[in-house]
């Protein structure tokens, strides 16, 4: 049995859906259901005997101890995190609370559980921590992509809080012997992503006839990873990763933001033409966010070399699937874009026109 924390969020929910599609092993999903956690995403498995949802916080030590004792998972996969840079700029406190203090309490509860396991179970147990490439900071245009050996240079409250959690995971391994694995991924995209992130925000706004806000000059570069490929990589690391090691997971798709948005516009022109004209007419350049990292790029050769994983989706196939999914699932989008979501978007872009 697996315990997945933050399994109602974008990557966690995709992982659970993917896991139950390919494995008979049950999953317990512990999620606090903050604004980006959506139980509707997992309705397809709600009646599956292999799936159990628990509403709770990774910062609740008593609940963690109870769940670990009751379900006796053979692995914990930690997706639970606040993950949006813009939100971290407006309110860093929640990021410190969840990503740092929550990770500490989760690690401490897992350490106590793991230490009491029989020897064979203790040897087989794994704690997999899902992190981000943003902990390594910004790259110059010609710099080599981030490798697992790059120094940590986080530049936002979000990336700093994730860097802290990575360091805690490392320390719990080296100090206490906890068998950990860490993955650092590039920008994910795909079904069920909350529309505050670039790709779903642009799709949502375009279909509403709203401006498509482009930060700065639109030339900030990210490596894009289809979420289904990310789920497969996590399974590979959980199955065969070397204890104590870090694995970069990337899509081999470096792309400037403006190219992403224009590609989305072209796909929407093809899949759902707007009588008012091409969607590119909605492009709107806004003031850049503070401390915006210029470029991220992932060197994912280690996971390919050691575990045989490489992304299956090209950026073209992955983005086409993503746009089609949002067009076909407007009910899910409307469910998550509540008044609170609209208030957030207004607050984030106020004064940046």
CSV table of C-alpha atoms in Angstrom, one decimal:
chain,number,residue,atom,x,y,z
A,1,UNK,CA,0.0,0.0,0.0
A,2,UNK,CA,1.1,3.6,-0.8
A,3,UNK,CA,0.4,6.7,1.2
A,4,UNK,CA,0.2,9.7,-1.1
A,5,UNK,CA,0.2,13.1,0.5
A,6,UNK,CA,-1.3,16.0,-1.5
A,7,UNK,CA,-3.0,13.5,-3.8
A,8,UNK,CA,-5.9,15.8,-4.7
A,9,UNK,CA,-3.6,18.4,-6.3
A,10,UNK,CA,-2.6,18.5,-9.9
A,11,UNK,CA,0.3,16.1,-10.0
A,12,UNK,CA,-0.8,14.0,-7.0
A,13,UNK,CA,-4.2,13.3,-8.5
A,14,UNK,CA,-2.8,12.4,-11.9
A,15,UNK,CA,-0.4,10.1,-10.1
A,16,UNK,CA,-3.2,8.3,-8.2
A,17,UNK,CA,-5.3,7.9,-11.4
A,18,UNK,CA,-2.3,6.7,-13.3
A,19,UNK,CA,-1.2,4.3,-10.4
A,20,UNK,CA,-4.7,2.7,-10.1
A,21,UNK,CA,-4.8,2.2,-13.9
A,22,UNK,CA,-1.6,0.2,-14.0
A,23,UNK,CA,-1.2,-1.3,-10.5
A,24,UNK,CA,-3.4,-3.5,-8.2
A,25,UNK,CA,-1.7,-1.9,-5.1
A,26,UNK,CA,-4.0,0.3,-3.0
A,27,UNK,CA,-3.4,4.0,-2.3
A,28,UNK,CA,-4.3,6.2,0.7
A,29,UNK,CA,-4.7,9.9,-0.3
A,30,UNK,CA,-4.1,12.4,2.5
A,31,UNK,CA,-5.0,15.9,1.3
A,32,UNK,CA,-5.9,19.1,3.1
A,33,UNK,CA,-8.1,20.2,0.2
A,34,UNK,CA,-6.9,23.8,-0.1
A,35,UNK,CA,-7.9,25.9,-3.1
A,36,UNK,CA,-5.9,23.8,-5.6
A,37,UNK,CA,-6.9,20.4,-4.1
A,38,UNK,CA,-10.0,19.1,-5.8
A,39,UNK,CA,-11.7,15.9,-4.8
A,40,UNK,CA,-13.8,16.0,-8.0
A,41,UNK,CA,-10.6,15.2,-10.0
A,42,UNK,CA,-10.7,11.7,-8.4
A,43,UNK,CA,-14.4,11.0,-8.8
A,44,UNK,CA,-13.5,8.2,-11.3
A,45,UNK,CA,-11.9,6.1,-8.5
A,46,UNK,CA,-14.0,7.2,-5.6
A,47,UNK,CA,-15.8,3.8,-5.5
A,48,UNK,CA,-12.6,1.8,-6.1
A,49,UNK,CA,-11.9,-0.5,-3.2
A,50,UNK,CA,-8.1,0.2,-3.7
A,51,UNK,CA,-8.6,3.9,-3.0
A,52,UNK,CA,-9.2,5.7,0.3
A,53,UNK,CA,-9.4,9.5,0.8
A,54,UNK,CA,-8.5,11.1,4.1
A,55,UNK,CA,-9.1,14.8,4.6
A,56,UNK,CA,-6.2,16.1,6.7
A,57,UNK,CA,-3.0,18.0,6.9
A,58,UNK,CA,0.6,16.7,6.8
A,59,UNK,CA,1.3,19.1,9.7
A,60,UNK,CA,-1.1,17.0,11.9
A,61,UNK,CA,1.4,14.7,13.7
A,62,UNK,CA,-1.4,12.7,15.5
A,63,UNK,CA,-3.3,12.1,12.3
A,64,UNK,CA,-0.1,11.0,10.5
A,65,UNK,CA,0.8,8.5,13.3
A,66,UNK,CA,-2.7,7.1,13.2
A,67,UNK,CA,-2.7,6.6,9.4
A,68,UNK,CA,0.7,5.1,9.3
A,69,UNK,CA,-0.1,2.6,12.1
A,70,UNK,CA,-3.5,1.7,10.7
A,71,UNK,CA,-2.6,1.3,7.0
A,72,UNK,CA,1.1,0.3,7.3
A,73,UNK,CA,2.2,1.7,3.9
A,74,UNK,CA,5.3,0.3,2.3
A,75,UNK,CA,6.0,3.7,0.8
A,76,UNK,CA,5.1,7.4,1.2
A,77,UNK,CA,5.0,9.7,-1.8
A,78,UNK,CA,5.0,13.3,-0.8
A,79,UNK,CA,3.2,15.6,-3.3
A,80,UNK,CA,1.8,18.0,-0.6
A,81,UNK,CA,3.0,21.5,-1.2
A,82,UNK,CA,2.1,25.1,-1.9
A,83,UNK,CA,3.4,25.5,-5.4
A,84,UNK,CA,2.6,28.8,-7.1
A,85,UNK,CA,5.4,31.4,-7.2
A,86,UNK,CA,3.0,34.4,-7.6
A,87,UNK,CA,1.0,33.3,-4.5
A,88,UNK,CA,4.3,32.9,-2.6
A,89,UNK,CA,5.1,36.5,-3.3
A,90,UNK,CA,1.8,37.7,-2.0
A,91,UNK,CA,1.7,35.4,1.0
A,92,UNK,CA,4.9,33.5,1.9
A,93,UNK,CA,3.7,32.4,5.3
A,94,UNK,CA,1.6,29.5,4.0
A,95,UNK,CA,4.5,28.2,1.9
A,96,UNK,CA,6.8,28.1,5.0
A,97,UNK,CA,4.0,26.4,7.0
A,98,UNK,CA,3.2,23.7,4.5
A,99,UNK,CA,6.5,23.2,2.6
A,100,UNK,CA,8.8,23.5,5.5
A,101,UNK,CA,7.0,22.7,8.8
A,102,UNK,CA,4.6,20.3,7.1
A,103,UNK,CA,7.5,18.4,5.5
A,104,UNK,CA,9.3,18.3,8.9
A,105,UNK,CA,6.3,16.8,10.7
A,106,UNK,CA,5.7,14.3,7.9
A,107,UNK,CA,9.3,13.2,8.0
A,108,UNK,CA,9.3,12.9,11.7
A,109,UNK,CA,6.1,10.8,11.8
A,110,UNK,CA,7.4,8.6,9.0
A,111,UNK,CA,10.8,8.1,10.8
A,112,UNK,CA,9.0,6.9,13.9
A,113,UNK,CA,6.9,4.5,11.9
A,114,UNK,CA,9.7,3.2,9.8
A,115,UNK,CA,12.0,2.6,12.8
A,116,UNK,CA,9.5,0.3,14.4
A,117,UNK,CA,8.9,-1.8,11.3
A,118,UNK,CA,10.2,-5.4,11.2
A,119,UNK,CA,13.6,-5.6,9.6
A,120,UNK,CA,12.4,-6.8,6.1
A,121,UNK,CA,9.7,-4.2,5.9
A,122,UNK,CA,12.1,-1.5,7.1
A,123,UNK,CA,14.6,-2.5,4.4
A,124,UNK,CA,11.9,-2.3,1.7
A,125,UNK,CA,10.3,1.0,2.8
A,126,UNK,CA,10.7,4.2,0.7
A,127,UNK,CA,9.9,7.9,1.3
A,128,UNK,CA,9.7,9.7,-2.1
A,129,UNK,CA,9.8,13.5,-2.0
A,130,UNK,CA,8.5,15.3,-5.1
A,131,UNK,CA,10.3,18.6,-5.6
A,132,UNK,CA,11.0,21.2,-8.3
A,133,UNK,CA,13.8,22.5,-10.6
A,134,UNK,CA,13.2,26.0,-9.2
A,135,UNK,CA,15.4,25.2,-6.1
A,136,UNK,CA,18.4,25.7,-8.4
A,137,UNK,CA,17.6,29.3,-9.4
A,138,UNK,CA,17.9,30.9,-12.7
A,139,UNK,CA,20.1,29.9,-15.7
A,140,UNK,CA,21.7,32.2,-18.2
A,141,UNK,CA,20.8,31.6,-21.9
A,142,UNK,CA,23.9,29.5,-22.6
A,143,UNK,CA,24.4,27.8,-19.3
A,144,UNK,CA,24.2,24.0,-19.1
A,145,UNK,CA,20.9,22.5,-17.9
A,146,UNK,CA,20.4,21.8,-14.2
A,147,UNK,CA,22.0,18.5,-13.1
A,148,UNK,CA,21.5,16.8,-9.8
A,149,UNK,CA,24.8,18.2,-8.6
A,150,UNK,CA,23.9,21.9,-9.2
A,151,UNK,CA,24.0,24.1,-6.1
A,152,UNK,CA,20.7,25.3,-4.6
A,153,UNK,CA,20.0,29.0,-5.4
A,154,UNK,CA,16.3,29.6,-4.8
A,155,UNK,CA,15.0,33.0,-5.7
A,156,UNK,CA,11.4,33.1,-4.7
A,157,UNK,CA,9.6,32.3,-1.4
A,158,UNK,CA,8.1,29.2,-3.1
A,159,UNK,CA,11.5,27.8,-4.3
A,160,UNK,CA,13.2,28.7,-1.0
A,161,UNK,CA,10.5,26.7,0.9
A,162,UNK,CA,10.9,23.7,-1.4
A,163,UNK,CA,14.7,23.9,-1.1
A,164,UNK,CA,14.3,23.8,2.7
A,165,UNK,CA,12.1,20.7,2.4
A,166,UNK,CA,14.7,19.0,0.1
A,167,UNK,CA,17.4,19.7,2.7
A,168,UNK,CA,15.2,18.2,5.4
A,169,UNK,CA,14.7,15.0,3.4
A,170,UNK,CA,18.4,14.7,2.8
A,171,UNK,CA,19.1,15.3,6.5
A,172,UNK,CA,16.6,12.7,7.7
A,173,UNK,CA,18.4,10.2,5.4
A,174,UNK,CA,22.0,11.0,6.5
A,175,UNK,CA,21.2,11.5,10.2
A,176,UNK,CA,18.5,8.8,10.8
A,177,UNK,CA,19.0,6.5,7.9
A,178,UNK,CA,15.4,7.0,6.5
A,179,UNK,CA,15.4,5.5,3.0
A,180,UNK,CA,14.5,8.5,0.9
A,181,UNK,CA,14.3,9.4,-2.8
A,182,UNK,CA,14.0,12.9,-4.1
A,183,UNK,CA,12.8,14.0,-7.6
A,184,UNK,CA,13.2,17.5,-9.0
A,185,UNK,CA,10.9,18.1,-11.9
A,186,UNK,CA,10.5,20.8,-14.5
A,187,UNK,CA,7.2,22.7,-15.3
A,188,UNK,CA,4.3,20.2,-15.5
A,189,UNK,CA,1.2,20.6,-17.7
A,190,UNK,CA,-1.7,18.5,-18.6
A,191,UNK,CA,-5.3,17.6,-17.4
A,192,UNK,CA,-6.6,18.8,-14.0
A,193,UNK,CA,-4.1,21.7,-13.6
A,194,UNK,CA,-5.6,24.6,-11.6
A,195,UNK,CA,-6.0,27.5,-13.9
A,196,UNK,CA,-3.5,29.9,-12.2
A,197,UNK,CA,-0.5,28.3,-14.0
A,198,UNK,CA,0.4,29.5,-17.4
A,199,UNK,CA,-1.1,26.9,-19.8
A,200,UNK,CA,-4.5,26.4,-18.2
A,201,UNK,CA,-4.8,30.1,-17.4
A,202,UNK,CA,-4.3,31.0,-21.1
A,203,UNK,CA,-6.8,28.4,-22.2
A,204,UNK,CA,-9.3,29.6,-19.7
A,205,UNK,CA,-8.9,33.3,-20.5
A,206,UNK,CA,-8.9,32.7,-24.2
A,207,UNK,CA,-12.2,30.8,-24.1
A,208,UNK,CA,-13.7,33.7,-21.9
A,209,UNK,CA,-12.4,36.3,-24.4
A,210,UNK,CA,-10.3,37.8,-21.6
A,211,UNK,CA,-6.7,39.2,-22.0
A,212,UNK,CA,-3.9,36.7,-22.1
A,213,UNK,CA,-1.3,38.3,-19.6
A,214,UNK,CA,2.3,37.8,-20.7
A,215,UNK,CA,4.8,38.7,-18.0
A,216,UNK,CA,7.6,41.0,-19.1
A,217,UNK,CA,8.8,40.4,-22.6
A,218,UNK,CA,7.5,36.8,-22.7
A,219,UNK,CA,11.0,35.4,-23.2
A,220,UNK,CA,11.3,33.6,-19.8
A,221,UNK,CA,12.2,30.0,-20.7
A,222,UNK,CA,11.0,26.8,-19.0
A,223,UNK,CA,11.3,23.1,-19.6
A,224,UNK,CA,7.9,21.6,-20.1
A,225,UNK,CA,7.0,18.1,-18.8
A,226,UNK,CA,3.6,16.4,-19.6
A,227,UNK,CA,2.2,15.2,-16.3
A,228,UNK,CA,1.6,11.6,-17.5
A,229,UNK,CA,5.3,11.3,-18.2
A,230,UNK,CA,6.0,12.7,-14.8
A,231,UNK,CA,3.8,10.0,-13.2
A,232,UNK,CA,5.6,7.3,-15.1
A,233,UNK,CA,9.0,8.7,-13.9
A,234,UNK,CA,7.9,8.7,-10.3
A,235,UNK,CA,6.8,5.1,-10.6
A,236,UNK,CA,10.3,4.3,-12.0
A,237,UNK,CA,12.1,6.1,-9.2
A,238,UNK,CA,9.9,4.4,-6.5
A,239,UNK,CA,10.6,1.0,-8.0
A,240,UNK,CA,14.3,1.2,-8.8
A,241,UNK,CA,15.8,4.5,-7.5
A,242,UNK,CA,18.9,4.2,-5.3
A,243,UNK,CA,18.2,5.2,-1.7
A,244,UNK,CA,19.4,8.7,-0.9
A,245,UNK,CA,19.7,9.7,-4.5
A,246,UNK,CA,18.1,12.7,-6.3
A,247,UNK,CA,16.6,12.3,-9.9
A,248,UNK,CA,15.9,15.1,-12.2
A,249,UNK,CA,12.7,14.7,-14.3
A,250,UNK,CA,12.4,16.9,-17.4
A,251,UNK,CA,10.6,16.9,-20.7
A,252,UNK,CA,13.5,18.0,-22.9
A,253,UNK,CA,11.3,20.8,-24.1
A,254,UNK,CA,12.8,24.3,-23.4
A,255,UNK,CA,10.4,27.0,-24.6
A,256,UNK,CA,9.8,30.7,-24.0
A,257,UNK,CA,6.5,31.6,-22.5
A,258,UNK,CA,5.4,33.7,-25.5
A,259,UNK,CA,5.9,30.7,-27.8
A,260,UNK,CA,3.8,28.5,-25.4
A,261,UNK,CA,0.9,31.1,-25.5
A,262,UNK,CA,1.0,31.6,-29.2
A,263,UNK,CA,0.9,27.8,-29.7
A,264,UNK,CA,-2.1,27.5,-27.4
A,265,UNK,CA,-3.8,30.3,-29.5
A,266,UNK,CA,-3.1,28.4,-32.7
A,267,UNK,CA,-4.5,25.1,-31.3
A,268,UNK,CA,-7.6,26.9,-30.1
A,269,UNK,CA,-8.0,28.6,-33.5
A,270,UNK,CA,-8.1,25.0,-34.9
A,271,UNK,CA,-10.1,23.2,-32.3
A,272,UNK,CA,-12.6,26.0,-31.3
A,273,UNK,CA,-12.4,29.0,-33.6
A,274,UNK,CA,-13.7,32.3,-32.2
A,275,UNK,CA,-16.0,34.3,-34.5
A,276,UNK,CA,-14.4,37.5,-33.1
A,277,UNK,CA,-11.0,36.5,-34.6
A,278,UNK,CA,-7.7,34.8,-33.9
A,279,UNK,CA,-7.0,34.2,-30.2
A,280,UNK,CA,-3.6,36.0,-30.5
A,281,UNK,CA,-5.6,39.3,-30.6
A,282,UNK,CA,-5.9,38.8,-26.7
A,283,UNK,CA,-2.2,38.8,-26.0
A,284,UNK,CA,-1.5,41.5,-23.4
A,285,UNK,CA,2.0,42.2,-22.0
A,286,UNK,CA,2.0,43.1,-18.3
A,287,UNK,CA,4.6,44.1,-15.8
A,288,UNK,CA,6.9,41.2,-14.9
A,289,UNK,CA,6.6,39.7,-11.5
A,290,UNK,CA,9.3,40.4,-8.9
A,291,UNK,CA,12.4,38.3,-9.2
A,292,UNK,CA,11.2,36.4,-12.2
A,293,UNK,CA,13.8,33.7,-13.0
A,294,UNK,CA,14.8,33.9,-16.6
A,295,UNK,CA,15.5,30.3,-17.6
A,296,UNK,CA,15.1,26.8,-16.2
A,297,UNK,CA,16.3,23.7,-17.9
A,298,UNK,CA,16.6,20.1,-16.7
A,299,UNK,CA,19.3,17.6,-17.5
A,300,UNK,CA,17.4,14.3,-17.2
A,301,UNK,CA,20.1,12.0,-18.4
A,302,UNK,CA,20.6,10.3,-15.0
A,303,UNK,CA,17.1,8.9,-14.7
A,304,UNK,CA,17.3,7.7,-18.3
A,305,UNK,CA,20.7,6.1,-17.7
A,306,UNK,CA,19.9,4.4,-14.4
A,307,UNK,CA,16.1,3.7,-14.7
A,308,UNK,CA,15.4,3.7,-18.4
A,309,UNK,CA,12.8,6.5,-18.2
A,310,UNK,CA,12.4,9.1,-20.9
A,311,UNK,CA,9.3,11.2,-21.7
A,312,UNK,CA,7.0,9.7,-24.3
A,313,UNK,CA,5.1,12.9,-25.2
A,314,UNK,CA,6.6,15.6,-27.4
A,315,UNK,CA,5.6,19.1,-26.5
A,316,UNK,CA,3.4,19.2,-29.6
A,317,UNK,CA,1.5,16.0,-28.7
A,318,UNK,CA,1.3,16.8,-25.0
A,319,UNK,CA,0.0,20.4,-25.5
A,320,UNK,CA,-2.6,19.3,-28.1
A,321,UNK,CA,-3.9,16.7,-25.6
A,322,UNK,CA,-4.0,19.3,-22.9
A,323,UNK,CA,-5.9,21.9,-24.9
A,324,UNK,CA,-8.4,19.2,-26.0
A,325,UNK,CA,-8.9,18.0,-22.4
A,326,UNK,CA,-9.8,21.5,-21.2
A,327,UNK,CA,-12.2,22.0,-24.1
A,328,UNK,CA,-13.9,18.7,-23.2
A,329,UNK,CA,-14.0,19.3,-19.5
A,330,UNK,CA,-15.4,22.7,-19.0
A,331,UNK,CA,-17.5,21.5,-16.1
A,332,UNK,CA,-14.4,20.7,-14.1
A,333,UNK,CA,-12.9,24.1,-15.0
A,334,UNK,CA,-16.1,26.0,-13.9
A,335,UNK,CA,-16.1,24.0,-10.6
A,336,UNK,CA,-12.6,25.2,-9.6
A,337,UNK,CA,-12.8,28.8,-10.9
A,338,UNK,CA,-14.9,30.1,-8.0
A,339,UNK,CA,-15.3,33.6,-6.8
A,340,UNK,CA,-12.1,33.1,-4.7
A,341,UNK,CA,-10.2,32.2,-7.8
A,342,UNK,CA,-11.4,35.3,-9.7
A,343,UNK,CA,-10.5,37.4,-6.7
A,344,UNK,CA,-7.0,35.9,-6.7
A,345,UNK,CA,-6.4,36.6,-10.4
A,346,UNK,CA,-7.6,40.2,-9.9
A,347,UNK,CA,-5.2,40.7,-7.0
A,348,UNK,CA,-2.2,39.1,-8.8
A,349,UNK,CA,-2.5,41.3,-11.9
A,350,UNK,CA,-3.7,44.5,-10.3
A,351,UNK,CA,-1.2,47.2,-11.1
A,352,UNK,CA,0.7,45.1,-13.6
A,353,UNK,CA,-1.1,46.2,-16.8
